[in-house]
Amino acid sequence: MMTKWKPELLAPAKNLERLKVAILYGADAVYVGGQKYGLRARADNFTDYDLKNGVAFAHEHNAKVYVTLNAFLHDEDFQGLGDYCQFLESIGIDAVIVSDLGVLRVVRKSSNLNIHLSTQASCLNASAAELWKQFGVKRLIVGRELSVEETGLIGEKSGIDVEMFIHGAMCMAYSGHCTISNFTAGRDSNRGGCIQSCRLPYELENQEGNPITFMSSKDLWGVHDIEAFFQHKICSLKIEGRMKSSFYVAMTCKAYRQLIDAYTEGKITPELLNKIAGNLESIPHRDYCSGSLESPADSETVFGQLFGNNRGTHEYLGIVIDTTSDYLAIQLLEPLTVGDEIEIIPPQGQIIDWKITQLFSVTGERLESIQKDSVVCIPRVDIMQNINKLTVIRLSRQKTVSQPELVTHS
């Protein structure tokens, strides 16, 4: 069955490169953080100059940009917020994401920016949604404790757009309200300082003496819930991961773009779902689960393994940074050797399998191998003619997973 309506695909962007990658690989919108007021203080985050360029690139490609102002601010944190909102409005930001009522008030007093309510605000019912709507909120990013069906009912009853997380890391705290990092690292999780202390493997001193993890969640994916997103009119499907690589951004955007478009055209098949799932297995992730999308999260969503924090079937090799009619220039994140097999992943179309037979330096010197963090050139053959800048490439060989240190607490 075909349908004309389709949800927005919303992707994370740590920096300008990832913003461009997300949009080229199919995102309808991206969410980014500025230098202040957001919950990812350790991300690169966008300077004012980068924001201007990012908005220009997005709008040229019919995409939108949302800026996170979702930290819970103390009084001393408000300095300059009004001026910043005016700046965001002046460059054409499409919406800001807020959690705090005080921040919302400043946004409304100082600008005409559209306001989206962060998942941190824990909006879980239609009554709250109606109240937020009266405060000027245009969209709800609902708490991750809700199912797709519950979220759809909130949207229907309140008459407000609803957005859900469909992929990525999940927090064991209620809607992200956590203070573990405050105590373990002196960083306020709710003011942008979360260091994901819960994801470390702890060793408890108990009678059995077995090391366990107990606060860490599996990762979310909504591959098998695509029909429910359409049926319940979830207006925006959001990928988590503002700290993640361009490889992660590209693969998740490509996967969910394919999924949304295929459902719209009535072309969802088991083979397509398996293909999309396989590509999502290639990126760094923990075991996948559906979280609370179908029913309330339970013990099955706990990630109980000590190791394997960055499971993925493939290694991220690098990204194309320039092209000529004869060569692709690749910024490497891993070493590369003649004889290696790579997979070039274009934004549209099939993945290109290629065995490296020749490598060249940027000055044209023939190479047998080259170390990571270098730029290397490979010949651009006929099947690569549609490959452009910001195309990601992965190694065919499987990656080796490192084992983290145990953290012991009595």
mmCIF file of C-alpha atoms in Angstrom:
data_model
loop_
_atom_site.group_PDB
_atom_site.id
_atom_site.type_symbol
_atom_site.label_atom_id
_atom_site.label_comp_id
_atom_site.label_asym_id
_atom_site.label_seq_id
_atom_site.Cartn_x
_atom_site.Cartn_y
_atom_site.Cartn_z
ATOM 1 C CA MET A 1 0.000 0.000 0.000
ATOM 2 C CA MET A 2 1.380 3.393 -0.997
ATOM 3 C CA THR A 3 1.029 6.543 1.102
ATOM 4 C CA LYS A 4 1.689 10.202 0.328
ATOM 5 C CA TRP A 5 2.456 11.239 3.913
ATOM 6 C CA LYS A 6 5.862 10.418 5.311
ATOM 7 C CA PRO A 7 7.648 11.358 8.555
ATOM 8 C CA GLU A 8 10.703 13.580 8.759
ATOM 9 C CA LEU A 9 14.042 11.826 9.197
ATOM 10 C CA LEU A 10 16.044 13.758 11.810
ATOM 11 C CA ALA A 11 19.761 13.111 12.272
ATOM 12 C CA PRO A 12 22.489 14.227 14.692
ATOM 13 C CA ALA A 13 25.368 16.449 13.630
ATOM 14 C CA LYS A 14 28.419 16.863 15.838
ATOM 15 C CA ASN A 15 30.063 19.307 13.443
ATOM 16 C CA LEU A 16 29.768 20.761 9.943
ATOM 17 C CA GLU A 17 31.113 17.638 8.231
ATOM 18 C CA ARG A 18 28.519 15.435 9.893
ATOM 19 C CA LEU A 19 25.744 17.924 9.086
ATOM 20 C CA LYS A 20 26.608 17.672 5.404
ATOM 21 C CA VAL A 21 26.970 13.874 5.565
ATOM 22 C CA ALA A 22 23.584 13.498 7.268
ATOM 23 C CA ILE A 23 21.795 15.580 4.653
ATOM 24 C CA LEU A 24 23.565 13.977 1.688
ATOM 25 C CA TYR A 25 22.667 10.524 3.046
ATOM 26 C CA GLY A 26 18.987 11.328 3.346
ATOM 27 C CA ALA A 27 18.183 13.328 6.488
ATOM 28 C CA ASP A 28 15.323 15.824 6.147
ATOM 29 C CA ALA A 29 16.623 17.736 9.168
ATOM 30 C CA VAL A 30 19.574 17.780 11.557
ATOM 31 C CA TYR A 31 19.907 18.790 15.188
ATOM 32 C CA VAL A 32 23.092 20.489 16.332
ATOM 33 C CA GLY A 33 24.567 22.166 19.376
ATOM 34 C CA GLY A 34 26.087 25.607 19.673
ATOM 35 C CA GLN A 35 28.914 26.536 22.017
ATOM 36 C CA LYS A 36 26.579 26.915 25.022
ATOM 37 C CA TYR A 37 23.188 25.908 26.424
ATOM 38 C CA GLY A 38 23.116 22.305 25.147
ATOM 39 C CA LEU A 39 23.552 18.828 26.626
ATOM 40 C CA ARG A 40 26.622 17.705 24.646
ATOM 41 C CA ALA A 41 29.376 19.962 25.968
ATOM 42 C CA ARG A 42 32.076 17.477 24.878
ATOM 43 C CA ALA A 43 30.989 17.476 21.229
ATOM 44 C CA ASP A 44 32.838 19.689 18.754
ATOM 45 C CA ASN A 45 29.700 21.845 18.609
ATOM 46 C CA PHE A 46 29.070 24.617 16.133
ATOM 47 C CA THR A 47 30.629 28.044 16.193
ATOM 48 C CA ASP A 48 28.437 30.889 14.955
ATOM 49 C CA TYR A 49 30.315 30.756 11.654
ATOM 50 C CA ASP A 50 29.692 27.007 11.304
ATOM 51 C CA LEU A 51 26.009 27.477 12.100
ATOM 52 C CA LYS A 52 25.643 30.045 9.309
ATOM 53 C CA ASN A 53 27.331 27.705 6.848
ATOM 54 C CA GLY A 54 25.364 24.711 8.077
ATOM 55 C CA VAL A 55 22.023 26.475 7.704
ATOM 56 C CA ALA A 56 22.970 27.658 4.204
ATOM 57 C CA PHE A 57 23.965 24.117 3.152
ATOM 58 C CA ALA A 58 20.832 22.592 4.680
ATOM 59 C CA HIS A 59 18.440 25.053 3.092
ATOM 60 C CA GLU A 60 20.132 24.617 -0.289
ATOM 61 C CA HIS A 61 19.291 20.913 0.039
ATOM 62 C CA ASN A 62 15.727 21.485 1.324
ATOM 63 C CA ALA A 63 16.650 20.360 4.824
ATOM 64 C CA LYS A 64 16.146 21.995 8.229
ATOM 65 C CA VAL A 65 18.421 22.753 11.177
ATOM 66 C CA TYR A 66 17.383 22.597 14.830
ATOM 67 C CA VAL A 67 19.634 23.908 17.614
ATOM 68 C CA THR A 68 19.710 22.366 21.085
ATOM 69 C CA LEU A 69 19.152 24.731 24.016
ATOM 70 C CA ASN A 70 18.139 21.793 26.170
ATOM 71 C CA ALA A 71 20.385 22.086 29.226
ATOM 72 C CA PHE A 72 18.748 22.774 32.585
ATOM 73 C CA LEU A 73 20.264 26.146 33.347
ATOM 74 C CA HIS A 74 21.133 27.781 36.654
ATOM 75 C CA ASP A 75 20.699 31.533 36.938
ATOM 76 C CA GLU A 76 24.330 32.230 36.094
ATOM 77 C CA ASP A 77 23.960 30.246 32.861
ATOM 78 C CA PHE A 78 21.396 32.595 31.318
ATOM 79 C CA GLN A 79 23.809 35.370 30.404
ATOM 80 C CA GLY A 80 23.702 36.000 26.663
ATOM 81 C CA LEU A 81 20.867 33.555 25.935
ATOM 82 C CA GLY A 82 18.503 36.211 24.588
ATOM 83 C CA ASP A 83 21.159 37.607 22.242
ATOM 84 C CA TYR A 84 21.991 34.092 21.092
ATOM 85 C CA CYS A 85 18.337 33.414 20.251
ATOM 86 C CA GLN A 86 18.235 36.595 18.176
ATOM 87 C CA PHE A 87 21.350 35.444 16.331
ATOM 88 C CA LEU A 88 19.807 32.020 15.649
ATOM 89 C CA GLU A 89 16.691 33.669 14.256
ATOM 90 C CA SER A 90 18.757 35.981 12.057
ATOM 91 C CA ILE A 91 20.551 33.085 10.316
ATOM 92 C CA GLY A 92 17.348 31.132 9.688
ATOM 93 C CA ILE A 93 17.481 28.348 12.271
ATOM 94 C CA ASP A 94 14.262 26.344 11.845
ATOM 95 C CA ALA A 95 13.668 25.569 15.522
ATOM 96 C CA VAL A 96 15.326 25.323 18.926
ATOM 97 C CA ILE A 97 15.013 22.381 21.303
ATOM 98 C CA VAL A 98 14.381 23.307 24.950
ATOM 99 C CA SER A 99 13.776 21.487 28.233
ATOM 100 C CA ASP A 100 13.623 24.273 30.790
ATOM 101 C CA LEU A 101 10.636 26.601 31.289
ATOM 102 C CA GLY A 102 12.970 29.496 32.000
ATOM 103 C CA VAL A 103 14.809 28.926 28.733
ATOM 104 C CA LEU A 104 11.507 28.683 26.880
ATOM 105 C CA ARG A 105 10.446 32.024 28.361
ATOM 106 C CA VAL A 106 13.656 33.730 27.221
ATOM 107 C CA VAL A 107 13.345 32.244 23.720
ATOM 108 C CA ARG A 108 9.795 33.573 23.367
ATOM 109 C CA LYS A 109 10.638 37.018 24.752
ATOM 110 C CA SER A 110 13.698 37.524 22.556
ATOM 111 C CA SER A 111 12.750 35.865 19.241
ATOM 112 C CA ASN A 112 10.118 34.254 17.063
ATOM 113 C CA LEU A 113 11.948 30.944 16.860
ATOM 114 C CA ASN A 114 9.929 27.746 16.642
ATOM 115 C CA ILE A 115 10.235 25.745 19.847
ATOM 116 C CA HIS A 116 10.491 21.959 20.143
ATOM 117 C CA LEU A 117 10.241 20.388 23.584
ATOM 118 C CA SER A 118 13.190 18.154 24.471
ATOM 119 C CA THR A 119 12.758 14.572 25.622
ATOM 120 C CA GLN A 120 14.431 15.788 28.832
ATOM 121 C CA ALA A 121 11.165 17.516 29.751
ATOM 122 C CA SER A 122 9.516 14.089 30.147
ATOM 123 C CA CYS A 123 6.269 14.876 28.343
ATOM 124 C CA LEU A 124 4.363 11.603 28.692
ATOM 125 C CA ASN A 125 0.675 12.487 28.425
ATOM 126 C CA ALA A 126 -1.800 14.552 26.413
ATOM 127 C CA SER A 127 -2.641 16.893 29.303
ATOM 128 C CA ALA A 128 0.993 17.959 29.590
ATOM 129 C CA ALA A 129 1.208 18.216 25.817
ATOM 130 C CA GLU A 130 -1.746 20.602 25.721
ATOM 131 C CA LEU A 131 -0.125 22.774 28.378
ATOM 132 C CA TRP A 132 3.197 22.901 26.527
ATOM 133 C CA LYS A 133 1.267 23.814 23.394
ATOM 134 C CA GLN A 134 -0.251 26.782 25.251
ATOM 135 C CA PHE A 135 3.296 27.841 26.142
ATOM 136 C CA GLY A 136 4.146 28.055 22.450
ATOM 137 C CA VAL A 137 5.734 24.646 21.819
ATOM 138 C CA LYS A 138 5.267 23.483 18.223
ATOM 139 C CA ARG A 139 6.568 19.933 18.602
ATOM 140 C CA LEU A 140 7.018 17.389 21.386
ATOM 141 C CA ILE A 141 10.024 15.096 21.524
ATOM 142 C CA VAL A 142 8.361 12.649 23.844
ATOM 143 C CA GLY A 143 10.028 10.828 26.716
ATOM 144 C CA ARG A 144 11.569 7.525 25.692
ATOM 145 C CA GLU A 145 9.360 5.753 28.190
ATOM 146 C CA LEU A 146 6.459 5.916 25.702
ATOM 147 C CA SER A 147 5.438 3.439 23.020
ATOM 148 C CA VAL A 148 4.689 4.421 19.440
ATOM 149 C CA GLU A 149 0.966 3.922 20.085
ATOM 150 C CA GLU A 150 0.974 6.098 23.209
ATOM 151 C CA THR A 151 2.896 8.808 21.383
ATOM 152 C CA GLY A 152 0.466 8.770 18.490
ATOM 153 C CA LEU A 153 -2.472 9.209 20.868
ATOM 154 C CA ILE A 154 -0.801 12.213 22.502
ATOM 155 C CA GLY A 155 -0.388 13.822 19.104
ATOM 156 C CA GLU A 156 -3.966 13.056 18.159
ATOM 157 C CA LYS A 157 -5.499 14.334 21.420
ATOM 158 C CA SER A 158 -3.366 17.457 21.767
ATOM 159 C CA GLY A 159 -3.140 18.437 18.113
ATOM 160 C CA ILE A 160 0.617 18.896 18.306
ATOM 161 C CA ASP A 161 3.394 17.285 16.254
ATOM 162 C CA VAL A 162 5.236 14.445 17.974
ATOM 163 C CA GLU A 163 8.795 13.210 17.528
ATOM 164 C CA MET A 164 10.383 9.961 18.729
ATOM 165 C CA PHE A 165 13.887 8.541 18.988
ATOM 166 C CA ILE A 166 14.145 5.534 16.682
ATOM 167 C CA HIS A 167 17.843 4.650 16.827
ATOM 168 C CA GLY A 168 20.910 4.948 19.025
ATOM 169 C CA ALA A 169 22.114 4.883 22.601
ATOM 170 C CA MET A 170 19.563 4.903 25.410
ATOM 171 C CA CYS A 171 19.889 6.203 28.958
ATOM 172 C CA MET A 172 18.894 4.105 31.964
ATOM 173 C CA ALA A 173 17.796 7.218 33.825
ATOM 174 C CA TYR A 174 14.244 8.512 33.490
ATOM 175 C CA SER A 175 14.205 10.670 30.346
ATOM 176 C CA GLY A 176 17.905 11.269 30.825
ATOM 177 C CA HIS A 177 17.700 12.827 34.304
ATOM 178 C CA CYS A 178 20.896 11.486 35.835
ATOM 179 C CA THR A 179 23.572 12.747 38.207
ATOM 180 C CA ILE A 180 26.107 9.909 38.123
ATOM 181 C CA SER A 181 28.634 12.032 36.216
ATOM 182 C CA ASN A 182 28.242 14.771 38.820
ATOM 183 C CA PHE A 183 29.601 12.421 41.473
ATOM 184 C CA THR A 184 32.107 10.407 39.448
ATOM 185 C CA ALA A 185 33.635 13.245 37.423
ATOM 186 C CA GLY A 186 32.330 16.517 38.833
ATOM 187 C CA ARG A 187 30.444 17.180 35.571
ATOM 188 C CA ASP A 188 26.746 18.077 35.588
ATOM 189 C CA SER A 189 24.893 15.685 33.293
ATOM 190 C CA ASN A 190 21.927 18.027 32.997
ATOM 191 C CA ARG A 191 24.052 21.017 32.009
ATOM 192 C CA GLY A 192 26.003 19.317 29.221
ATOM 193 C CA GLY A 193 28.599 17.350 31.178
ATOM 194 C CA CYS A 194 27.503 13.694 30.950
ATOM 195 C CA ILE A 195 30.496 11.365 30.529
ATOM 196 C CA GLN A 196 28.339 8.206 30.360
ATOM 197 C CA SER A 197 29.621 6.794 33.619
ATOM 198 C CA CYS A 198 26.724 4.313 33.592
ATOM 199 C CA ARG A 199 28.174 2.633 30.519
ATOM 200 C CA LEU A 200 31.367 1.577 32.261
ATOM 201 C CA PRO A 201 31.568 -2.041 33.436
ATOM 202 C CA TYR A 202 31.554 -2.043 37.238
ATOM 203 C CA GLU A 203 32.642 -4.886 39.484
ATOM 204 C CA LEU A 204 30.489 -5.255 42.563
ATOM 205 C CA GLU A 205 31.928 -6.842 45.700
ATOM 206 C CA ASN A 206 29.266 -9.423 46.379
ATOM 207 C CA GLN A 207 29.197 -13.037 47.525
ATOM 208 C CA GLU A 208 29.553 -14.451 44.038
ATOM 209 C CA GLY A 209 32.316 -12.030 43.069
ATOM 210 C CA ASN A 210 31.156 -11.941 39.444
ATOM 211 C CA PRO A 211 31.668 -8.663 37.551
ATOM 212 C CA ILE A 212 28.416 -7.366 36.067
ATOM 213 C CA THR A 213 26.951 -4.326 34.365
ATOM 214 C CA PHE A 214 23.672 -3.127 35.746
ATOM 215 C CA MET A 215 23.031 0.478 34.675
ATOM 216 C CA SER A 216 23.711 0.231 30.974
ATOM 217 C CA SER A 217 21.112 -0.152 28.238
ATOM 218 C CA LYS A 218 21.220 -1.862 24.897
ATOM 219 C CA ASP A 219 20.956 0.386 21.859
ATOM 220 C CA LEU A 220 17.641 1.260 20.260
ATOM 221 C CA TRP A 221 16.566 0.508 16.713
ATOM 222 C CA GLY A 222 13.178 0.946 15.111
ATOM 223 C CA VAL A 223 13.725 -1.006 11.916
ATOM 224 C CA HIS A 224 10.859 -3.377 12.608
ATOM 225 C CA ASP A 225 8.476 -0.659 13.807
ATOM 226 C CA ILE A 226 8.277 1.345 10.581
ATOM 227 C CA GLU A 227 4.612 0.505 9.995
ATOM 228 C CA ALA A 228 3.686 1.722 13.488
ATOM 229 C CA PHE A 229 5.440 5.070 12.938
ATOM 230 C CA PHE A 230 3.311 5.650 9.858
ATOM 231 C CA GLN A 231 0.070 4.373 11.366
ATOM 232 C CA HIS A 232 0.372 6.620 14.423
ATOM 233 C CA LYS A 233 1.530 9.685 12.487
ATOM 234 C CA ILE A 234 4.854 10.176 14.271
ATOM 235 C CA CYS A 235 5.931 13.330 12.450
ATOM 236 C CA SER A 236 9.673 13.034 13.038
ATOM 237 C CA LEU A 237 11.894 9.964 13.487
ATOM 238 C CA LYS A 238 15.051 10.894 15.357
ATOM 239 C CA ILE A 239 18.464 9.233 15.333
ATOM 240 C CA GLU A 240 20.559 9.644 18.503
ATOM 241 C CA GLY A 241 24.283 10.294 18.276
ATOM 242 C CA ARG A 242 25.731 13.810 18.324
ATOM 243 C CA MET A 243 29.020 12.299 19.531
ATOM 244 C CA LYS A 244 29.145 9.688 16.744
ATOM 245 C CA SER A 245 31.264 9.433 13.586
ATOM 246 C CA SER A 246 30.398 10.334 10.005
ATOM 247 C CA PHE A 247 30.264 6.576 9.331
ATOM 248 C CA TYR A 248 27.540 6.155 11.944
ATOM 249 C CA VAL A 249 25.618 9.178 10.646
ATOM 250 C CA ALA A 250 25.844 8.052 7.019
ATOM 251 C CA MET A 251 24.816 4.448 7.652
ATOM 252 C CA THR A 252 21.880 5.274 9.914
ATOM 253 C CA CYS A 253 20.575 8.003 7.587
ATOM 254 C CA LYS A 254 20.909 5.773 4.536
ATOM 255 C CA ALA A 255 19.177 2.883 6.317
ATOM 256 C CA TYR A 256 16.191 4.805 7.642
ATOM 257 C CA ARG A 257 15.872 6.834 4.416
ATOM 258 C CA GLN A 258 15.531 3.552 2.530
ATOM 259 C CA LEU A 259 13.061 2.294 5.103
ATOM 260 C CA ILE A 260 10.826 5.384 5.043
ATOM 261 C CA ASP A 261 10.825 5.637 1.252
ATOM 262 C CA ALA A 262 10.186 1.933 0.757
ATOM 263 C CA TYR A 263 7.210 1.993 3.106
ATOM 264 C CA THR A 264 5.839 5.108 1.382
ATOM 265 C CA GLU A 265 6.032 3.307 -1.969
ATOM 266 C CA GLY A 266 4.609 0.036 -0.614
ATOM 267 C CA LYS A 267 7.890 -1.775 -1.248
ATOM 268 C CA ILE A 268 8.816 -3.107 2.202
ATOM 269 C CA THR A 269 9.991 -6.711 1.911
ATOM 270 C CA PRO A 270 11.674 -9.133 4.324
ATOM 271 C CA GLU A 271 14.754 -9.036 2.081
ATOM 272 C CA LEU A 272 14.967 -5.242 2.326
ATOM 273 C CA LEU A 273 14.540 -5.316 6.107
ATOM 274 C CA ASN A 274 17.335 -7.883 6.410
ATOM 275 C CA LYS A 275 19.597 -5.778 4.196
ATOM 276 C CA ILE A 276 18.947 -2.621 6.216
ATOM 277 C CA ALA A 277 19.443 -4.481 9.498
ATOM 278 C CA GLY A 278 22.746 -5.872 8.206
ATOM 279 C CA ASN A 279 24.044 -2.405 7.358
ATOM 280 C CA LEU A 280 23.077 -1.140 10.820
ATOM 281 C CA GLU A 281 25.019 -4.048 12.309
ATOM 282 C CA SER A 282 28.156 -2.738 10.578
ATOM 283 C CA ILE A 283 28.392 0.437 12.697
ATOM 284 C CA PRO A 284 29.592 0.633 16.326
ATOM 285 C CA HIS A 285 26.714 -0.351 18.592
ATOM 286 C CA ARG A 286 25.617 -2.398 21.539
ATOM 287 C CA ASP A 287 23.089 -5.186 21.133
ATOM 288 C CA TYR A 288 19.948 -3.741 19.584
ATOM 289 C CA CYS A 289 16.473 -3.736 21.093
ATOM 290 C CA SER A 290 13.168 -1.948 20.565
ATOM 291 C CA GLY A 291 13.328 -0.139 23.913
ATOM 292 C CA SER A 292 9.815 1.007 24.805
ATOM 293 C CA LEU A 293 8.643 1.438 21.213
ATOM 294 C CA GLU A 294 6.404 -1.625 21.408
ATOM 295 C CA SER A 295 6.022 -2.257 25.149
ATOM 296 C CA PRO A 296 7.655 -0.904 28.330
ATOM 297 C CA ALA A 297 11.397 -1.548 28.514
ATOM 298 C CA ASP A 298 12.297 -4.359 30.896
ATOM 299 C CA SER A 299 15.295 -6.428 31.975
ATOM 300 C CA GLU A 300 15.737 -7.635 28.394
ATOM 301 C CA THR A 301 16.885 -4.142 27.421
ATOM 302 C CA VAL A 302 19.778 -4.139 29.926
ATOM 303 C CA PHE A 303 23.173 -4.522 28.307
ATOM 304 C CA GLY A 304 24.709 -7.121 30.591
ATOM 305 C CA GLN A 305 28.010 -7.713 28.821
ATOM 306 C CA LEU A 306 31.276 -6.475 30.231
ATOM 307 C CA PHE A 307 32.864 -6.041 26.827
ATOM 308 C CA GLY A 308 31.777 -5.233 23.312
ATOM 309 C CA ASN A 309 30.841 -1.594 23.878
ATOM 310 C CA ASN A 310 31.608 -0.812 20.250
ATOM 311 C CA ARG A 311 30.408 -3.904 18.457
ATOM 312 C CA GLY A 312 30.258 -3.580 14.697
ATOM 313 C CA THR A 313 30.856 -5.942 11.821
ATOM 314 C CA HIS A 314 33.005 -3.463 9.863
ATOM 315 C CA GLU A 315 35.766 -0.955 10.431
ATOM 316 C CA TYR A 316 35.281 2.653 9.353
ATOM 317 C CA LEU A 317 38.107 3.223 6.865
ATOM 318 C CA GLY A 318 37.623 6.871 6.008
ATOM 319 C CA ILE A 319 35.824 9.536 4.024
ATOM 320 C CA VAL A 320 36.312 10.984 0.537
ATOM 321 C CA ILE A 321 37.627 14.530 0.904
ATOM 322 C CA ASP A 322 38.254 15.345 -2.757
ATOM 323 C CA THR A 323 37.789 13.935 -6.239
ATOM 324 C CA THR A 324 39.206 14.391 -9.722
ATOM 325 C CA SER A 325 38.237 12.668 -12.941
ATOM 326 C CA ASP A 326 40.935 10.066 -12.219
ATOM 327 C CA TYR A 327 41.234 9.751 -8.432
ATOM 328 C CA LEU A 328 39.432 9.693 -5.103
ATOM 329 C CA ALA A 329 41.305 11.278 -2.176
ATOM 330 C CA ILE A 330 40.456 9.591 1.127
ATOM 331 C CA GLN A 331 41.115 10.761 4.680
ATOM 332 C CA LEU A 332 42.018 7.517 6.445
ATOM 333 C CA LEU A 333 41.023 6.536 9.962
ATOM 334 C CA GLU A 334 42.647 3.116 9.590
ATOM 335 C CA PRO A 335 45.782 1.908 7.752
ATOM 336 C CA LEU A 336 45.319 0.712 4.175
ATOM 337 C CA THR A 337 47.375 -1.772 2.150
ATOM 338 C CA VAL A 338 47.341 -2.943 -1.459
ATOM 339 C CA GLY A 339 45.195 -6.070 -1.483
ATOM 340 C CA ASP A 340 42.710 -4.802 1.124
ATOM 341 C CA GLU A 341 39.033 -5.030 0.244
ATOM 342 C CA ILE A 342 36.888 -1.974 0.812
ATOM 343 C CA GLU A 343 33.225 -1.052 0.481
ATOM 344 C CA ILE A 344 32.366 2.400 -0.865
ATOM 345 C CA ILE A 345 28.955 3.498 0.410
ATOM 346 C CA PRO A 346 27.315 6.170 -1.770
ATOM 347 C CA PRO A 347 24.390 8.228 -0.427
ATOM 348 C CA GLN A 348 22.149 6.649 -3.067
ATOM 349 C CA GLY A 349 22.516 3.355 -4.853
ATOM 350 C CA GLN A 350 24.313 0.130 -4.163
ATOM 351 C CA ILE A 351 27.454 -0.349 -2.089
ATOM 352 C CA ILE A 352 30.556 -0.747 -4.264
ATOM 353 C CA ASP A 353 32.886 -3.627 -3.343
ATOM 354 C CA TRP A 354 36.468 -2.921 -4.411
ATOM 355 C CA LYS A 355 39.851 -4.585 -3.976
ATOM 356 C CA ILE A 356 42.723 -2.145 -3.647
ATOM 357 C CA THR A 357 45.250 -2.754 -6.428
ATOM 358 C CA GLN A 358 46.938 0.665 -6.434
ATOM 359 C CA LEU A 359 47.587 3.353 -3.848
ATOM 360 C CA PHE A 360 49.089 6.790 -4.418
ATOM 361 C CA SER A 361 50.202 9.661 -2.224
ATOM 362 C CA VAL A 362 48.731 13.106 -2.864
ATOM 363 C CA THR A 363 51.911 13.901 -4.829
ATOM 364 C CA GLY A 364 51.459 10.866 -7.073
ATOM 365 C CA GLU A 365 53.989 8.526 -5.434
ATOM 366 C CA ARG A 366 53.097 4.827 -5.733
ATOM 367 C CA LEU A 367 52.525 3.194 -2.321
ATOM 368 C CA GLU A 368 52.156 -0.348 -1.017
ATOM 369 C CA SER A 369 50.597 0.723 2.269
ATOM 370 C CA ILE A 370 49.831 3.839 4.246
ATOM 371 C CA GLN A 371 49.168 4.507 7.926
ATOM 372 C CA LYS A 372 45.961 5.869 9.433
ATOM 373 C CA ASP A 373 45.375 9.619 9.788
ATOM 374 C CA SER A 374 46.838 10.064 6.308
ATOM 375 C CA VAL A 375 45.371 11.101 2.977
ATOM 376 C CA VAL A 376 45.637 8.543 0.174
ATOM 377 C CA CYS A 377 44.455 8.459 -3.437
ATOM 378 C CA ILE A 378 42.931 5.511 -5.284
ATOM 379 C CA PRO A 379 42.141 5.343 -9.003
ATOM 380 C CA ARG A 380 38.599 6.409 -9.886
ATOM 381 C CA VAL A 381 37.236 3.731 -12.226
ATOM 382 C CA ASP A 382 33.941 3.734 -14.114
ATOM 383 C CA ILE A 383 31.816 2.331 -11.279
ATOM 384 C CA MET A 384 33.048 5.186 -9.045
ATOM 385 C CA GLN A 385 32.072 8.044 -11.359
ATOM 386 C CA ASN A 386 29.098 8.981 -9.170
ATOM 387 C CA ILE A 387 31.184 8.969 -5.975
ATOM 388 C CA ASN A 388 31.602 12.496 -4.602
ATOM 389 C CA LYS A 389 33.100 14.247 -1.577
ATOM 390 C CA LEU A 390 31.868 13.113 1.862
ATOM 391 C CA THR A 391 31.233 9.541 0.735
ATOM 392 C CA VAL A 392 32.105 7.131 3.562
ATOM 393 C CA ILE A 393 34.121 3.946 3.080
ATOM 394 C CA ARG A 394 34.397 0.882 5.272
ATOM 395 C CA LEU A 395 36.793 -2.062 5.286
ATOM 396 C CA SER A 396 35.356 -5.434 4.326
ATOM 397 C CA ARG A 397 37.251 -7.182 7.091
ATOM 398 C CA GLN A 398 35.675 -7.405 10.506
ATOM 399 C CA LYS A 399 36.842 -5.126 13.273
ATOM 400 C CA THR A 400 38.634 -6.086 16.467
ATOM 401 C CA VAL A 401 36.828 -5.042 19.643
ATOM 402 C CA SER A 402 38.945 -3.720 22.488
ATOM 403 C CA GLN A 403 38.111 -4.542 26.095
ATOM 404 C CA PRO A 404 37.590 -1.679 28.558
ATOM 405 C CA GLU A 405 38.944 -1.519 32.066
ATOM 406 C CA LEU A 406 36.762 -2.655 34.936
ATOM 407 C CA VAL A 407 35.699 -0.021 37.470
ATOM 408 C CA THR A 408 35.545 -1.474 40.958
ATOM 409 C CA HIS A 409 33.187 -0.096 43.579
ATOM 410 C CA SER A 410 32.385 -1.559 46.964
#
